[in-house]
């Protein structure tokens, strides 16, 4: 069969970009990598004893229905092999990492190199009753991020989570503040335009695909911690919430034993919502009273009065570091 002519026939019939490329069996993986760097996606591969023929499309022009018809049209070929795109391979690899963190990247993408550092964002939906899919969100992301390529920067992992890998030059700098600001911008974009609840988690800049794998594991663990201990927080970074990340990694039985052990030393304090908010803000501000008062929009003397009342109720002074640790652990494990 003339595979190249078949590709031309499809282009004439649909008006959609499709390319047929022939090479040796030893060359096809490298050729595929080069093509996907230029925005082409391998959708179909045919091989015989020594030759390979690749069908590549520009994915932004092919909607799901057209892609399905294309695969159906190509399927009757003699020895076809439907292959995963680079994005699909990366998604499979990332999904395997929480259970198998030492798994190397797929061989076909190990040569993937980045000319500059990247920042990884983990986007996750927080409501399961929504009917949308990531395909409806991707156009928003492409419009929001200038110069983004079809692959491999947007990587849907499952109906709940999506990885976004952004060149550092787009963000502007490698400072933690800029990374977090970008995460807040993404969260606001999704909340306003997709009209749904999303959480956005961000990693520090990284240089290699292997680093991206490690960052994803950290973000995955952070996601579990946020779901369990900080469900109302919609933006977080992998360098934040170390106590929550530690607690989320504990087996439930161990966490229960810790809470029981702390309660045996001192009764679990009964705190009002205002007192809990005061403590959370104080801990987030590294026990800095002035910064805490400013964050709570109250006078410093009002804050000191609140802290004194907490000490009266609990016997623990939150301005004293050992007592603050106990109070923070009580708040943390008391959420479950």
Coordinates of N, CA and C in Angstrom, one line a residue, residues 22-38 52 54 107-112:
X22 N 8.1 8.0 6.0 CA 8.7 6.7 6.0 C 10.2 6.7 6.4
X23 N 10.6 5.7 7.1 CA 12.0 5.6 7.6 C 12.3 4.2 7.9
X24 N 13.5 3.9 8.4 CA 13.9 2.6 8.8 C 13.4 2.3 10.2
X25 N 13.3 1.0 10.5 CA 12.8 0.6 11.9 C 13.7 1.2 13.0
X26 N 15.0 1.3 12.7 CA 15.9 1.8 13.7 C 15.8 3.4 13.9
X27 N 15.1 4.0 12.9 CA 15.1 5.5 13.0 C 13.8 6.1 13.5
X28 N 12.7 5.2 13.5 CA 11.4 5.8 13.7 C 11.2 6.5 15.1
X29 N 11.8 6.0 16.1 CA 11.5 6.6 17.4 C 12.2 8.0 17.5
X30 N 13.4 8.1 16.9 CA 14.1 9.4 16.9 C 13.3 10.4 16.0
X31 N 12.8 9.9 14.9 CA 12.0 10.8 14.0 C 10.7 11.2 14.7
X32 N 10.1 10.3 15.4 CA 8.9 10.7 16.1 C 9.1 11.8 17.1
X33 N 10.2 11.7 17.9 CA 10.6 12.7 18.9 C 10.8 14.0 18.2
X34 N 11.5 14.1 17.1 CA 11.7 15.3 16.4 C 10.4 15.9 15.9
X35 N 9.5 15.1 15.4 CA 8.3 15.6 14.9 C 7.4 16.2 16.0
X36 N 7.4 15.5 17.1 CA 6.5 15.9 18.2 C 7.1 17.2 18.9
X37 N 8.4 17.4 18.8 CA 8.9 18.7 19.3 C 8.4 19.8 18.4
X38 N 8.1 19.5 17.2 CA 7.6 20.6 16.2 C 6.1 20.6 16.2
X52 N 9.5 1.5 8.5 CA 8.4 2.0 9.3 C 7.7 3.2 8.6
X54 N 5.0 6.3 9.4 CA 4.4 7.0 10.5 C 3.3 7.9 10.0
X107 N 11.5 5.0 27.4 CA 12.7 5.0 26.6 C 12.5 6.0 25.5
X108 N 11.4 6.1 24.9 CA 11.2 7.0 23.7 C 11.2 8.5 24.1
X109 N 11.1 8.8 25.4 CA 11.1 10.2 25.8 C 12.3 10.5 26.7
X110 N 13.2 9.6 26.9 CA 14.4 9.8 27.8 C 15.3 10.9 27.1
X111 N 15.2 11.0 25.8 CA 16.1 12.0 25.2 C 15.5 13.4 25.1
X112 N 14.3 13.5 25.6 CA 13.6 14.8 25.7 C 14.4 15.8 26.5

